[in-house]
Each structure stands twice: as structure tokens, then as C-alpha cells.
């Protein structure tokens, strides 16, 4: 099939897709070699670690834009999360530094929502607590300050907290936030309103306008993954906006198709303190790295966290840990 028939946005040519993909791959490999140097200064190490993580993320999105099968993207995502995990500092970051993933900055806010969206849409729920863990390392500046973010986290982690009613980036995200609290029949119109203004509101982001570069373009795609995330979390009918230029409908369709074919014998979410209904691999959104194997009848433990009661979920991937 011709490239123009499989690409998901018209701004991407076959030549640019191939050239930019190769360039990102080369940069990632080069930066990983630099990071392996033991005498690399800490500031430089953070800079190179960010470059590796963000370049890998851009490459994943480029692959989606170029028409790569969603199943292939599902296989790519865990390595991207691993690279971001290596970048996020273990100590409390200083404010206003890019590597802090501080969501008061629009670019960081967008990145975090995109990462959460792709984990959910590509069936990697088990990775979501890891992203929240990064944000919580700078909780003073990140948590309890944005209603949309808190509502999304509440849905993802099955929390019962009352989300904030203020927004850090109201001009860009007011319509999307309203879609999470409005009546079901009003939600599609609000999502469409958000999509119509999305590209214009993203002007402060470094990737805005890259499709117009004549040479050396760094365009990897323009996608409102956050709109897709809200669509699936609030189970919104996307028929009125699914063909919008920046709406990643193929991801939503794939996610919903996977949900519809889930095995009938998939056990339900099980609260801590109850016995495991089925032997296998489970995880809880309450904690990163919680995936573990339970025997049927084994009591499922409580996990100490700030996210309320612990519920264990059956992992769709029942393979053992990779050595």
C-alpha cells in the first residue's frame, strides 16, 4: 500500500518520515553511548537523558503518524516509559527546571497527559502508576492544582477524591475539562470545541509549526491524545468528531476493540483484604511496580498510598517478568 494511503496526517511525506525516523534513531543511540560514560557531569547527564526520552517519545508518535500498526506501537511504549524513568531525578527537583516534569509549564503538562493517554490507549495500565509517581516527586507544584489532571488521575487510579475546579491552563483546556463534568449529551460538542482550538492553543509548545519548516523539519505529528483519553475514560461517543485532523481515532478504535473482545473469564477488580479469585498476574493502580503473581485464594494485600482504597486488577499480559 502506498505511504500516502496509510499515513495518518497529510503533512507527513514518505521521505520526511524515513529521514526523521533515521535521524531520531541515530541521536538516541549516540546519546545512550554518551550516557554510558562514567565521568559525565550530572547536569550533562540529565540533559542527555532528557534528549533520549523525548526523542524516543517523538519517534513513537512519528510512527503513529506514519501509519504504523497500533499493535506495533503497543510494543514500543514500555521502552519509552523506561527512558523517562531514567531521566526523572530521584531527589526532589528544583522548581522551574524542565526535567522536573512540572505541569505548571504547558509543555510538561501536555507531555504528561500524552504519556498517560498512550499508556491507557495502548493497554499498558500497569505503567500508569509509574507516571503518577514521577509527578508526585514534585507534588507541591503538581498535585491538587489542576482540575482536569486530577479528574483524569481519579479515573485512571479509581480514586474517590473531589477534584479541583481550577485549571492551570484554562485557555487551552477549559472545554476538555468541562467535558468531564457535563451531562453525557453535552460531552461530544465540548470535545469537538476543544479539538477545534487545540492547535492554536498549543502555539507555546516547541513542536508547534514544525510542519511548515522547509528543511530539517522536526515534525512528528499533531495529535490531541488527551482528547482520546477523556473520550475512553468517560465513554464518550466520538462519532461527531472522530474524523477531526488532530484526533487519534485509530488508537481509540483499537482500545475499544480490545475491550470488546476481553475474555469472558477475566476476573473483576478485587479490593484488598479479599481472596484472589484467579491465579495469575495482577497489579494495583495505587502503586508503581505493583505487578505480582497471586495464587487463587491468596489474600490480596493493602498498599499504602495517597490514592484511597487498594483495588487489584487482572493484567491483560499474563506472561512472566522478562529477565
GROMACS .gro file of C-alpha atoms in nm:
model
  323
    1UNK     CA    1   0.000   0.000   0.000
    2UNK     CA    2   0.129   0.349  -0.085
    3UNK     CA    3   0.258   0.564   0.201
    4UNK     CA    4   0.000   0.836   0.135
    5UNK     CA    5  -0.273   0.577   0.186
    6UNK     CA    6  -0.154   0.468   0.531
    7UNK     CA    7  -0.019   0.792   0.681
    8UNK     CA    8  -0.249   0.942   0.941
    9UNK     CA    9  -0.180   1.311   0.873
   10UNK     CA   10  -0.134   1.475   0.537
   11UNK     CA   11   0.166   1.687   0.641
   12UNK     CA   12   0.396   1.384   0.654
   13UNK     CA   13   0.574   1.270   0.338
   14UNK     CA   14   0.736   0.932   0.295
   15UNK     CA   15   1.077   1.095   0.253
   16UNK     CA   16   1.048   1.300   0.572
   17UNK     CA   17   0.913   1.006   0.771
   18UNK     CA   18   1.209   0.790   0.670
   19UNK     CA   19   1.469   1.065   0.714
   20UNK     CA   20   1.344   1.191   1.050
   21UNK     CA   21   1.297   0.840   1.188
   22UNK     CA   22   1.657   0.754   1.097
   23UNK     CA   23   1.780   1.082   1.248
   24UNK     CA   24   1.596   1.023   1.576
   25UNK     CA   25   1.729   0.667   1.593
   26UNK     CA   26   2.085   0.790   1.536
   27UNK     CA   27   2.052   1.063   1.801
   28UNK     CA   28   1.912   0.819   2.057
   29UNK     CA   29   2.193   0.569   2.000
   30UNK     CA   30   2.458   0.843   2.020
   31UNK     CA   31   2.315   0.992   2.339
   32UNK     CA   32   2.290   0.649   2.502
   33UNK     CA   33   2.659   0.597   2.432
   34UNK     CA   34   2.735   0.932   2.593
   35UNK     CA   35   2.526   0.843   2.898
   36UNK     CA   36   2.735   0.528   2.941
   37UNK     CA   37   3.043   0.743   3.012
   38UNK     CA   38   3.117   0.723   3.383
   39UNK     CA   39   3.277   1.069   3.408
   40UNK     CA   40   2.983   1.254   3.254
   41UNK     CA   41   2.884   1.556   3.465
   42UNK     CA   42   2.547   1.535   3.640
   43UNK     CA   43   2.398   1.834   3.459
   44UNK     CA   44   2.507   1.693   3.124
   45UNK     CA   45   2.374   1.351   3.222
   46UNK     CA   46   2.029   1.497   3.289
   47UNK     CA   47   2.036   1.683   2.959
   48UNK     CA   48   2.129   1.373   2.758
   49UNK     CA   49   1.876   1.159   2.950
   50UNK     CA   50   1.601   1.406   2.861
   51UNK     CA   51   1.708   1.405   2.496
   52UNK     CA   52   1.693   1.026   2.482
   53UNK     CA   53   1.350   1.012   2.647
   54UNK     CA   54   1.191   1.291   2.444
   55UNK     CA   55   1.344   1.172   2.114
   56UNK     CA   56   1.210   0.821   2.181
   57UNK     CA   57   0.866   0.966   2.254
   58UNK     CA   58   0.872   1.174   1.936
   59UNK     CA   59   0.976   0.866   1.740
   60UNK     CA   60   0.681   0.668   1.878
   61UNK     CA   61   0.441   0.946   1.778
   62UNK     CA   62   0.608   0.973   1.437
   63UNK     CA   63   0.545   0.602   1.385
   64UNK     CA   64   0.176   0.655   1.463
   65UNK     CA   65   0.159   0.949   1.221
   66UNK     CA   66   0.329   0.742   0.951
   67UNK     CA   67   0.061   0.474   0.974
   68UNK     CA   68   0.241   0.206   1.173
   69UNK     CA   69   0.003  -0.060   1.314
   70UNK     CA   70  -0.122   0.017   1.664
   71UNK     CA   71  -0.012  -0.325   1.786
   72UNK     CA   72   0.348  -0.233   1.696
   73UNK     CA   73   0.319   0.091   1.895
   74UNK     CA   74   0.197  -0.109   2.194
   75UNK     CA   75   0.527  -0.299   2.187
   76UNK     CA   76   0.730   0.025   2.162
   77UNK     CA   77   0.576   0.215   2.452
   78UNK     CA   78   0.731   0.034   2.754
   79UNK     CA   79   1.085   0.123   2.642
   80UNK     CA   80   0.983   0.489   2.616
   81UNK     CA   81   0.850   0.483   2.972
   82UNK     CA   82   1.173   0.319   3.088
   83UNK     CA   83   1.376   0.602   2.933
   84UNK     CA   84   1.163   0.868   3.101
   85UNK     CA   85   1.202   0.682   3.429
   86UNK     CA   86   1.580   0.705   3.393
   87UNK     CA   87   1.550   1.079   3.331
   88UNK     CA   88   1.328   1.174   3.624
   89UNK     CA   89   1.552   1.254   3.922
   90UNK     CA   90   1.517   1.050   4.238
   91UNK     CA   91   1.579   1.358   4.451
   92UNK     CA   92   1.330   1.643   4.478
   93UNK     CA   93   1.384   1.858   4.169
   94UNK     CA   94   1.439   2.230   4.184
   95UNK     CA   95   1.140   2.431   4.054
   96UNK     CA   96   1.131   2.569   3.700
   97UNK     CA   97   1.372   2.310   3.563
   98UNK     CA   98   1.246   2.125   3.257
   99UNK     CA   99   1.346   1.782   3.387
  100UNK     CA  100   1.108   1.825   3.681
  101UNK     CA  101   0.805   1.749   3.458
  102UNK     CA  102   0.633   2.040   3.631
  103UNK     CA  103   0.279   2.060   3.494
  104UNK     CA  104   0.254   2.433   3.558
  105UNK     CA  105   0.453   2.453   3.234
  106UNK     CA  106   0.229   2.388   2.933
  107UNK     CA  107   0.481   2.166   2.751
  108UNK     CA  108   0.528   1.944   3.055
  109UNK     CA  109   0.151   1.932   3.115
  110UNK     CA  110   0.092   1.818   2.757
  111UNK     CA  111   0.371   1.559   2.776
  112UNK     CA  112   0.231   1.409   3.096
  113UNK     CA  113  -0.122   1.386   2.954
  114UNK     CA  114   0.014   1.229   2.636
  115UNK     CA  115   0.211   0.969   2.831
  116UNK     CA  116  -0.093   0.881   3.041
  117UNK     CA  117  -0.311   0.868   2.730
  118UNK     CA  118  -0.081   0.636   2.539
  119UNK     CA  119  -0.042   0.402   2.836
  120UNK     CA  120  -0.420   0.376   2.862
  121UNK     CA  121  -0.497   0.358   2.491
  122UNK     CA  122  -0.225   0.102   2.419
  123UNK     CA  123  -0.329  -0.126   2.703
  124UNK     CA  124  -0.043  -0.057   2.943
  125UNK     CA  125  -0.243   0.036   3.253
  126UNK     CA  126   0.027  -0.122   3.465
  127UNK     CA  127   0.264   0.163   3.364
  128UNK     CA  128   0.031   0.444   3.469
  129UNK     CA  129   0.130   0.445   3.840
  130UNK     CA  130   0.492   0.498   3.732
  131UNK     CA  131   0.400   0.823   3.557
  132UNK     CA  132   0.199   0.942   3.858
  133UNK     CA  133   0.498   0.858   4.075
  134UNK     CA  134   0.714   1.096   3.867
  135UNK     CA  135   0.459   1.374   3.912
  136UNK     CA  136   0.432   1.311   4.285
  137UNK     CA  137   0.806   1.364   4.329
  138UNK     CA  138   0.723   1.730   4.277
  139UNK     CA  139   0.378   1.707   4.435
  140UNK     CA  140   0.394   2.054   4.589
  141UNK     CA  141   0.385   2.211   4.243
  142UNK     CA  142   0.198   1.937   4.055
  143UNK     CA  143  -0.082   1.792   4.265
  144UNK     CA  144  -0.413   1.945   4.367
  145UNK     CA  145  -0.372   2.243   4.135
  146UNK     CA  146  -0.548   2.140   3.814
  147UNK     CA  147  -0.900   2.002   3.792
  148UNK     CA  148  -0.861   1.824   3.459
  149UNK     CA  149  -0.543   1.645   3.561
  150UNK     CA  150  -0.690   1.539   3.896
  151UNK     CA  151  -1.010   1.415   3.729
  152UNK     CA  152  -0.808   1.206   3.483
  153UNK     CA  153  -0.594   1.061   3.762
  154UNK     CA  154  -0.907   0.985   3.963
  155UNK     CA  155  -1.047   0.786   3.671
  156UNK     CA  156  -0.720   0.607   3.599
  157UNK     CA  157  -0.647   0.512   3.960
  158UNK     CA  158  -1.009   0.455   4.068
  159UNK     CA  159  -0.989   0.730   4.330
  160UNK     CA  160  -1.283   0.882   4.514
  161UNK     CA  161  -1.140   1.228   4.576
  162UNK     CA  162  -1.316   1.552   4.486
  163UNK     CA  163  -1.108   1.707   4.205
  164UNK     CA  164  -1.013   2.073   4.197
  165UNK     CA  165  -1.229   2.315   3.999
  166UNK     CA  166  -0.942   2.533   3.876
  167UNK     CA  167  -0.719   2.487   3.572
  168UNK     CA  168  -0.351   2.562   3.525
  169UNK     CA  169  -0.401   2.620   3.152
  170UNK     CA  170  -0.762   2.737   3.116
  171UNK     CA  171  -0.742   2.883   2.766
  172UNK     CA  172  -0.620   2.555   2.621
  173UNK     CA  173  -0.809   2.305   2.836
  174UNK     CA  174  -1.136   2.461   2.957
  175UNK     CA  175  -1.353   2.278   2.701
  176UNK     CA  176  -1.191   1.941   2.768
  177UNK     CA  177  -1.227   1.988   3.143
  178UNK     CA  178  -1.594   2.081   3.103
  179UNK     CA  179  -1.649   1.759   2.909
  180UNK     CA  180  -1.556   1.561   3.220
  181UNK     CA  181  -1.823   1.724   3.437
  182UNK     CA  182  -2.104   1.791   3.187
  183UNK     CA  183  -2.407   1.581   3.101
  184UNK     CA  184  -2.330   1.292   2.862
  185UNK     CA  185  -2.520   1.451   2.572
  186UNK     CA  186  -2.308   1.769   2.602
  187UNK     CA  187  -1.970   1.598   2.604
  188UNK     CA  188  -1.918   1.534   2.230
  189UNK     CA  189  -1.973   1.902   2.149
  190UNK     CA  190  -1.723   2.008   2.413
  191UNK     CA  191  -1.461   1.764   2.286
  192UNK     CA  192  -1.512   1.897   1.934
  193UNK     CA  193  -1.475   2.253   2.063
  194UNK     CA  194  -1.150   2.153   2.232
  195UNK     CA  195  -1.018   1.990   1.914
  196UNK     CA  196  -1.105   2.295   1.704
  197UNK     CA  197  -0.892   2.520   1.924
  198UNK     CA  198  -0.623   2.271   2.019
  199UNK     CA  199  -0.354   2.352   1.759
  200UNK     CA  200  -0.388   2.728   1.809
  201UNK     CA  201  -0.362   2.693   2.187
  202UNK     CA  202  -0.050   2.476   2.156
  203UNK     CA  203   0.149   2.761   1.999
  204UNK     CA  204   0.387   2.792   2.301
  205UNK     CA  205   0.499   2.429   2.254
  206UNK     CA  206   0.831   2.368   2.079
  207UNK     CA  207   0.678   2.138   1.816
  208UNK     CA  208   0.411   2.384   1.702
  209UNK     CA  209   0.450   2.483   1.337
  210UNK     CA  210   0.718   2.226   1.255
  211UNK     CA  211   0.521   2.104   0.952
  212UNK     CA  212   0.596   2.438   0.779
  213UNK     CA  213   0.976   2.405   0.802
  214UNK     CA  214   1.130   2.387   0.456
  215UNK     CA  215   1.442   2.196   0.555
  216UNK     CA  216   1.537   1.987   0.855
  217UNK     CA  217   1.177   1.961   0.970
  218UNK     CA  218   1.122   1.809   1.313
  219UNK     CA  219   0.751   1.749   1.257
  220UNK     CA  220   0.637   1.419   1.411
  221UNK     CA  221   0.262   1.472   1.415
  222UNK     CA  222  -0.004   1.685   1.578
  223UNK     CA  223  -0.226   1.471   1.799
  224UNK     CA  224  -0.460   1.561   2.084
  225UNK     CA  225  -0.404   1.233   2.266
  226UNK     CA  226  -0.560   1.389   2.574
  227UNK     CA  227  -0.893   1.418   2.390
  228UNK     CA  228  -0.878   1.047   2.314
  229UNK     CA  229  -0.800   0.973   2.679
  230UNK     CA  230  -1.104   1.166   2.803
  231UNK     CA  231  -1.314   1.000   2.533
  232UNK     CA  232  -1.238   0.648   2.656
  233UNK     CA  233  -1.234   0.726   3.029
  234UNK     CA  234  -1.576   0.894   3.016
  235UNK     CA  235  -1.703   0.657   2.744
  236UNK     CA  236  -1.798   0.938   2.505
  237UNK     CA  237  -1.948   0.875   2.161
  238UNK     CA  238  -1.686   1.018   1.923
  239UNK     CA  239  -1.887   0.980   1.601
  240UNK     CA  240  -1.927   1.357   1.561
  241UNK     CA  241  -1.556   1.437   1.590
  242UNK     CA  242  -1.368   1.117   1.508
  243UNK     CA  243  -1.254   1.250   1.170
  244UNK     CA  244  -1.101   1.567   1.315
  245UNK     CA  245  -0.746   1.618   1.189
  246UNK     CA  246  -0.582   1.602   1.533
  247UNK     CA  247  -0.799   1.329   1.689
  248UNK     CA  248  -0.620   0.990   1.702
  249UNK     CA  249  -0.924   0.782   1.616
  250UNK     CA  250  -0.724   0.469   1.530
  251UNK     CA  251  -0.598   0.450   1.890
  252UNK     CA  252  -0.949   0.489   2.030
  253UNK     CA  253  -1.087   0.230   1.788
  254UNK     CA  254  -0.810  -0.015   1.878
  255UNK     CA  255  -0.861   0.037   2.252
  256UNK     CA  256  -1.234  -0.015   2.226
  257UNK     CA  257  -1.193  -0.321   2.006
  258UNK     CA  258  -0.961  -0.476   2.263
  259UNK     CA  259  -1.205  -0.401   2.543
  260UNK     CA  260  -1.490  -0.559   2.348
  261UNK     CA  261  -1.301  -0.885   2.297
  262UNK     CA  262  -1.178  -0.920   2.653
  263UNK     CA  263  -1.212  -1.281   2.765
  264UNK     CA  264  -1.535  -1.353   2.947
  265UNK     CA  265  -1.342  -1.522   3.226
  266UNK     CA  266  -1.141  -1.208   3.311
  267UNK     CA  267  -1.181  -1.170   3.688
  268UNK     CA  268  -1.323  -0.844   3.828
  269UNK     CA  269  -1.129  -0.581   4.021
  270UNK     CA  270  -1.072  -0.716   4.369
  271UNK     CA  271  -1.035  -0.498   4.682
  272UNK     CA  272  -0.752  -0.554   4.926
  273UNK     CA  273  -0.838  -0.794   5.205
  274UNK     CA  274  -1.031  -1.033   4.983
  275UNK     CA  275  -0.903  -1.359   4.841
  276UNK     CA  276  -0.765  -1.373   4.488
  277UNK     CA  277  -1.038  -1.509   4.257
  278UNK     CA  278  -0.800  -1.642   3.993
  279UNK     CA  279  -0.433  -1.740   3.982
  280UNK     CA  280  -0.222  -1.510   3.768
  281UNK     CA  281  -0.056  -1.170   3.737
  282UNK     CA  282  -0.229  -0.873   3.898
  283UNK     CA  283  -0.143  -0.507   3.961
  284UNK     CA  284  -0.291  -0.214   4.150
  285UNK     CA  285  -0.302   0.142   4.015
  286UNK     CA  286  -0.226   0.257   4.369
  287UNK     CA  287   0.147   0.187   4.332
  288UNK     CA  288   0.412   0.174   4.064
  289UNK     CA  289   0.579  -0.162   4.012
  290UNK     CA  290   0.298  -0.345   4.191
  291UNK     CA  291   0.258  -0.623   3.932
  292UNK     CA  292   0.286  -0.961   4.104
  293UNK     CA  293   0.165  -1.318   4.085
  294UNK     CA  294  -0.111  -1.438   4.316
  295UNK     CA  295  -0.236  -1.788   4.383
  296UNK     CA  296  -0.611  -1.841   4.382
  297UNK     CA  297  -0.740  -1.790   4.735
  298UNK     CA  298  -0.438  -1.582   4.843
  299UNK     CA  299  -0.536  -1.269   5.037
  300UNK     CA  300  -0.469  -0.959   4.829
  301UNK     CA  301  -0.282  -0.701   5.041
  302UNK     CA  302  -0.342  -0.334   5.108
  303UNK     CA  303  -0.086  -0.098   4.953
  304UNK     CA  304  -0.004   0.220   5.143
  305UNK     CA  305  -0.058   0.518   4.913
  306UNK     CA  306  -0.233   0.851   4.884
  307UNK     CA  307  -0.489   0.714   4.642
  308UNK     CA  308  -0.751   0.574   4.875
  309UNK     CA  309  -0.855   0.210   4.888
  310UNK     CA  310  -0.646  -0.055   4.711
  311UNK     CA  311  -0.807  -0.245   4.424
  312UNK     CA  312  -0.620  -0.518   4.236
  313UNK     CA  313  -0.672  -0.556   3.861
  314UNK     CA  314  -0.609  -0.855   3.637
  315UNK     CA  315  -0.320  -0.783   3.399
  316UNK     CA  316  -0.408  -0.846   3.035
  317UNK     CA  317  -0.046  -0.956   2.986
  318UNK     CA  318  -0.015  -1.286   3.174
  319UNK     CA  319   0.344  -1.356   3.071
  320UNK     CA  320   0.609  -1.377   3.341
  321UNK     CA  321   0.862  -1.099   3.406
  322UNK     CA  322   1.127  -1.053   3.139
  323UNK     CA  323   1.478  -1.120   3.261
   0.00000   0.00000   0.00000
